[in-house]
mmCIF file of C-alpha atoms in Angstrom:
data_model
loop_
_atom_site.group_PDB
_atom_site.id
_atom_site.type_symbol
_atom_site.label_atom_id
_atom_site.label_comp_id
_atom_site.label_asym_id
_atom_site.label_seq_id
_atom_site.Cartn_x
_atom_site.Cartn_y
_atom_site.Cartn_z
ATOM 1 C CA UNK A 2 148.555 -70.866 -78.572
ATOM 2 C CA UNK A 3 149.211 -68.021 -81.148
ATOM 3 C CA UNK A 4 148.392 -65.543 -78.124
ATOM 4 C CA UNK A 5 152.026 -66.902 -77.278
ATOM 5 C CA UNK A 6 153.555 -66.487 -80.489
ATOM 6 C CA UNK A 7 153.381 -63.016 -80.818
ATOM 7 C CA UNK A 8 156.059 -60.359 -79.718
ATOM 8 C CA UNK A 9 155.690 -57.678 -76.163
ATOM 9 C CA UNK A 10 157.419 -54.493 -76.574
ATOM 10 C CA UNK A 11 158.824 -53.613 -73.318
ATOM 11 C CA UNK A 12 161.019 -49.875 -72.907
ATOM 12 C CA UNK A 13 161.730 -50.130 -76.933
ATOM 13 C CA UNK A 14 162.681 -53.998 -76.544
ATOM 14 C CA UNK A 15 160.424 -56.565 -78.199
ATOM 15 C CA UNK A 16 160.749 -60.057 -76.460
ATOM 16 C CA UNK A 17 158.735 -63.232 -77.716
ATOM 17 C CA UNK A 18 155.517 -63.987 -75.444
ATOM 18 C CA UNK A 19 156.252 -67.256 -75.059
ATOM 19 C CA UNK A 20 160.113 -66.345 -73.567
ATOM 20 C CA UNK A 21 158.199 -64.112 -71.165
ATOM 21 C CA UNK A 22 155.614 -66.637 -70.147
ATOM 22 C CA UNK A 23 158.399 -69.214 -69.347
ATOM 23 C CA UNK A 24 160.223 -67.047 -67.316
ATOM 24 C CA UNK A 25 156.935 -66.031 -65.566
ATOM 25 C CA UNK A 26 156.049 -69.387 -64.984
ATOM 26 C CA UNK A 27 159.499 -69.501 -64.006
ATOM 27 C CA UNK A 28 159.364 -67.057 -61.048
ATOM 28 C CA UNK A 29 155.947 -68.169 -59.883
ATOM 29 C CA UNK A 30 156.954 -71.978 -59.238
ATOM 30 C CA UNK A 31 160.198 -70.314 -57.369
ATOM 31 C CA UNK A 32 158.128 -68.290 -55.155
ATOM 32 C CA UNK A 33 156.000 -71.936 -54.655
ATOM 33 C CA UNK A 34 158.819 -73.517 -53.736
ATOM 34 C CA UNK A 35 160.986 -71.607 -51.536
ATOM 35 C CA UNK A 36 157.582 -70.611 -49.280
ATOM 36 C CA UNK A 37 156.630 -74.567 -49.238
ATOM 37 C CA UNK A 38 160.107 -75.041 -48.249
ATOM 38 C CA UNK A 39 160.642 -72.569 -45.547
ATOM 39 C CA UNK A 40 157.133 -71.868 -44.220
ATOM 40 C CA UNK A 41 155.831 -75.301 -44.315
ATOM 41 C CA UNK A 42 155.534 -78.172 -41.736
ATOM 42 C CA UNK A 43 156.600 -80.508 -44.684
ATOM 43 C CA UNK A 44 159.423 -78.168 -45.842
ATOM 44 C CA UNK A 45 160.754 -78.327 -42.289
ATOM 45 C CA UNK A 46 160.099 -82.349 -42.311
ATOM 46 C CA UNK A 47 162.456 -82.333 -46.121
ATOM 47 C CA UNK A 48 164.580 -79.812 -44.048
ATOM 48 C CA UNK A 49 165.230 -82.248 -40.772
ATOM 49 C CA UNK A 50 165.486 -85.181 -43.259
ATOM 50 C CA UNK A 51 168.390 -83.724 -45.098
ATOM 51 C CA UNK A 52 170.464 -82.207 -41.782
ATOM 52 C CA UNK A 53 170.211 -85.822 -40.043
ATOM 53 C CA UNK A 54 168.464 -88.447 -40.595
ATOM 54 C CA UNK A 55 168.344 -90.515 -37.605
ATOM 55 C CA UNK A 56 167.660 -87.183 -35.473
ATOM 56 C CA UNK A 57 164.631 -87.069 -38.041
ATOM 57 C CA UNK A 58 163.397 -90.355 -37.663
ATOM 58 C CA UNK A 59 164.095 -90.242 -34.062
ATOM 59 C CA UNK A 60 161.229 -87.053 -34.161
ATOM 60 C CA UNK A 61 159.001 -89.592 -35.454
ATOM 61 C CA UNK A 62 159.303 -88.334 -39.053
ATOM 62 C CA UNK A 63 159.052 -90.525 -41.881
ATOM 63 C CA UNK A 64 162.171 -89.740 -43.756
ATOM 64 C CA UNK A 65 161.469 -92.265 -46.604
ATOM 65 C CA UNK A 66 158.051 -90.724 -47.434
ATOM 66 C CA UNK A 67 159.505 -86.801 -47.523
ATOM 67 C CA UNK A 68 162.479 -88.304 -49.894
ATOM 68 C CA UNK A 69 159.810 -89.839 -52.190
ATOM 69 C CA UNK A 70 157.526 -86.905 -52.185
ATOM 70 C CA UNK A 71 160.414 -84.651 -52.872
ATOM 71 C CA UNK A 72 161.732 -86.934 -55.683
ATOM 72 C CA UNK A 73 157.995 -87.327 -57.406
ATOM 73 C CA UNK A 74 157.963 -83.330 -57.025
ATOM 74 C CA UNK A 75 161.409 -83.111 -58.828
ATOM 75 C CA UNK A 76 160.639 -85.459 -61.479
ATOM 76 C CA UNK A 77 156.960 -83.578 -62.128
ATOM 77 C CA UNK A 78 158.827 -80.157 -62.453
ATOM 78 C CA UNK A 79 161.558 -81.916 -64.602
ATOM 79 C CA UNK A 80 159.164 -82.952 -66.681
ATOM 80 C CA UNK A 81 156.930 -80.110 -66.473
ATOM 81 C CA UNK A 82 160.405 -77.809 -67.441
ATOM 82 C CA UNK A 83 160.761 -79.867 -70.551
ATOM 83 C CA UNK A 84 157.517 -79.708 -72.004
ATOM 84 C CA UNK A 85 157.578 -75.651 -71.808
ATOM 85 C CA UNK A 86 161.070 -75.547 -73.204
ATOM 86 C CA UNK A 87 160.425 -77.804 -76.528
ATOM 87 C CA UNK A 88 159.127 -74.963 -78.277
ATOM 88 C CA UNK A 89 162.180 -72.947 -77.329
ATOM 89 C CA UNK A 90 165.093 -75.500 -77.835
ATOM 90 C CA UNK A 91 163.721 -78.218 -79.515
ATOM 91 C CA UNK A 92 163.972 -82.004 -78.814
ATOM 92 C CA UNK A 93 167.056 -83.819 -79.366
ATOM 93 C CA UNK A 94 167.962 -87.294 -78.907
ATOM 94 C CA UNK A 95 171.291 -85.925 -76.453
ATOM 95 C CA UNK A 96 169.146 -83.517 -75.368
ATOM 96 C CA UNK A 97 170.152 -84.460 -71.247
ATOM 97 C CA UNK A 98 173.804 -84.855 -72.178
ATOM 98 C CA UNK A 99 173.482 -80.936 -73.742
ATOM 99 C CA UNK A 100 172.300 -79.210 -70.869
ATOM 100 C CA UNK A 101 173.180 -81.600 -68.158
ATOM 101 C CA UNK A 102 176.566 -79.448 -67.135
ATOM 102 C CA UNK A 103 175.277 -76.452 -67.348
ATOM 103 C CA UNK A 104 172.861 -77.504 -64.444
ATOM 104 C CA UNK A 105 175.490 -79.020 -62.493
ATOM 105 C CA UNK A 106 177.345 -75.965 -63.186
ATOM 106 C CA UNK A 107 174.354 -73.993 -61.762
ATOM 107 C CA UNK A 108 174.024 -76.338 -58.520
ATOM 108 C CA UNK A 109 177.807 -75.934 -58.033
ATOM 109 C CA UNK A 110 177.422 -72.222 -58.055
ATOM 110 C CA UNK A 111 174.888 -71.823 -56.473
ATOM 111 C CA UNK A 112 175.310 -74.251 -53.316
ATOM 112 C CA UNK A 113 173.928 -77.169 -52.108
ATOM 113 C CA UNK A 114 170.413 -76.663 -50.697
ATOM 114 C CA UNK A 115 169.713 -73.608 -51.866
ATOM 115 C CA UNK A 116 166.820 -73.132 -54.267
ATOM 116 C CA UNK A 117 167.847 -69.414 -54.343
ATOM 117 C CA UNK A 118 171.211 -70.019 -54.677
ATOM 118 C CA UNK A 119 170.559 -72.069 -57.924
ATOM 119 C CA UNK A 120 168.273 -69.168 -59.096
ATOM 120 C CA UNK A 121 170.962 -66.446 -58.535
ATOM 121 C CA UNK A 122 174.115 -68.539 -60.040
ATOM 122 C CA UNK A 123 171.186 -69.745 -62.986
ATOM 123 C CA UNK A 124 170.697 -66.058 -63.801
ATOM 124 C CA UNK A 125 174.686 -64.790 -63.577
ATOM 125 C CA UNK A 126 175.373 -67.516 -65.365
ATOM 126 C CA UNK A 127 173.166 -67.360 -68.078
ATOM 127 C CA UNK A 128 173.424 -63.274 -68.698
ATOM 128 C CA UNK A 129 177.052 -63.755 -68.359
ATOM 129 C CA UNK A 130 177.155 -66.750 -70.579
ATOM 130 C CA UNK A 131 174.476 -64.657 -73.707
ATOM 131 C CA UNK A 132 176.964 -61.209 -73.124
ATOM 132 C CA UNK A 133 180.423 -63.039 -73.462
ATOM 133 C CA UNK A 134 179.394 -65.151 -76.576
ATOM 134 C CA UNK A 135 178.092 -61.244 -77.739
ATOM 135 C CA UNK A 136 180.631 -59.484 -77.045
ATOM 136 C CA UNK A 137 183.547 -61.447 -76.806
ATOM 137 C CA UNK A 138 182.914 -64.078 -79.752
ATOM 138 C CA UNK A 139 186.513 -65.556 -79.652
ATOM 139 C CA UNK A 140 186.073 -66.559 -76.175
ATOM 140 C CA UNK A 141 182.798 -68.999 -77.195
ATOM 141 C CA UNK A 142 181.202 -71.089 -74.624
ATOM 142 C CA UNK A 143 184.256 -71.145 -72.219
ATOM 143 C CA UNK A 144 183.353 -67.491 -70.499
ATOM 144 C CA UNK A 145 181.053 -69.729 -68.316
ATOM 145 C CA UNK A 146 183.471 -71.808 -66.888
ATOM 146 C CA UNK A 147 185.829 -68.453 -66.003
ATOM 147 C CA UNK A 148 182.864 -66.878 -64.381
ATOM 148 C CA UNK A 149 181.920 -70.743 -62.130
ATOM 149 C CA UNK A 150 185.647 -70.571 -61.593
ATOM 150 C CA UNK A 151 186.152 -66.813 -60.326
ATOM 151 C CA UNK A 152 182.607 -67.233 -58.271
ATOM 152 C CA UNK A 153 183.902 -70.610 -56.490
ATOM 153 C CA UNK A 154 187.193 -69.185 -55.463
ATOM 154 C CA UNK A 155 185.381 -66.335 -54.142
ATOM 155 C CA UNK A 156 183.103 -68.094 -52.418
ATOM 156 C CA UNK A 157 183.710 -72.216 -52.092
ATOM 157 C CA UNK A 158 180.424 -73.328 -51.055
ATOM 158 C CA UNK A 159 178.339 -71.576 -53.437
ATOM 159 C CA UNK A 160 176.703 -68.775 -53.614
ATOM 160 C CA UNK A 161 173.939 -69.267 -51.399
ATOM 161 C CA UNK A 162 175.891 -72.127 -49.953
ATOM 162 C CA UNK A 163 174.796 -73.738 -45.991
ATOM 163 C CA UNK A 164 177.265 -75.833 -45.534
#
């Protein structure tokens, strides 16, 4: 919408709508998910699932079902995540293959089963990745790897990490 394709000044910095929006939307499924997660009686079904699964289905839990939902849930915010980002990065035919390490890279950092784990490591990552190819050119896209390296010494399982 052109509403989106304008420009918000914010303390003397302009920033494109539509980068704002994204990360808005951004936040706001976050929030979603780590409350569904962590405050829900199906989050603490997933939860049970993933810690032990015969325990869980021993509880009378149906394992199978919570692994389905939660897969159909990835795969909708997948998708949903690609369709806001076209405008922004465009489509390419090795578009996965692109971006597919810097998510592991992300998951890595930020440990297993942690959505805000993933979040934190997604946004040193990323301002760390944008300042060294500013300000140290010569050092190109490899200042990401340093940083996963120096944060996974310092702390092995992730940042967020529960196991």
């Amino acid at each position: 919408p052109a509403y989106l394709r304008r420009s918000i000044e914010f303390m003397g910095v302009n920033f494109a709508a539509y980068r704002a929006f994204l990360i808005g939307i951004a936040l706001v499924i976050t929030v979603i998910l780590i409350l569904a997660l962590e405050y829900t009686r199906f989050g603490a079904q997933v939860r049970a699932a993933v810690d032990n699964q015969r325990m869980a289905r021993g509880l009378g839990i149906d394992v199978d079902r919570a692994f389905m939902i939660t897969f159909a849930l990835g795969g909708g915010l997948a998708g949903l995540g690609g369709a806001l980002a076209i405008e922004v990065i465009g489509l390419d035919h090795a578009f996965a293959f692109t971006y597919l390490v810097y998510v592991l890279i992300v998951v890595a950092v930020g440990g297993l089963g942690s959505i805000g784990g993933s979040l934190a490591a997604a946004l040193v990552l990323g301002v760390s990745d944008m300042a060294g190819k500013y300000y140290f050119p010569w050092l190109g896209a490899f200042l990401i790897y340093l940083v996963m390296v120096a944060l996974l010494m310092w702390r092995p399982a992730g940042l967020f990490g529960k196991r």
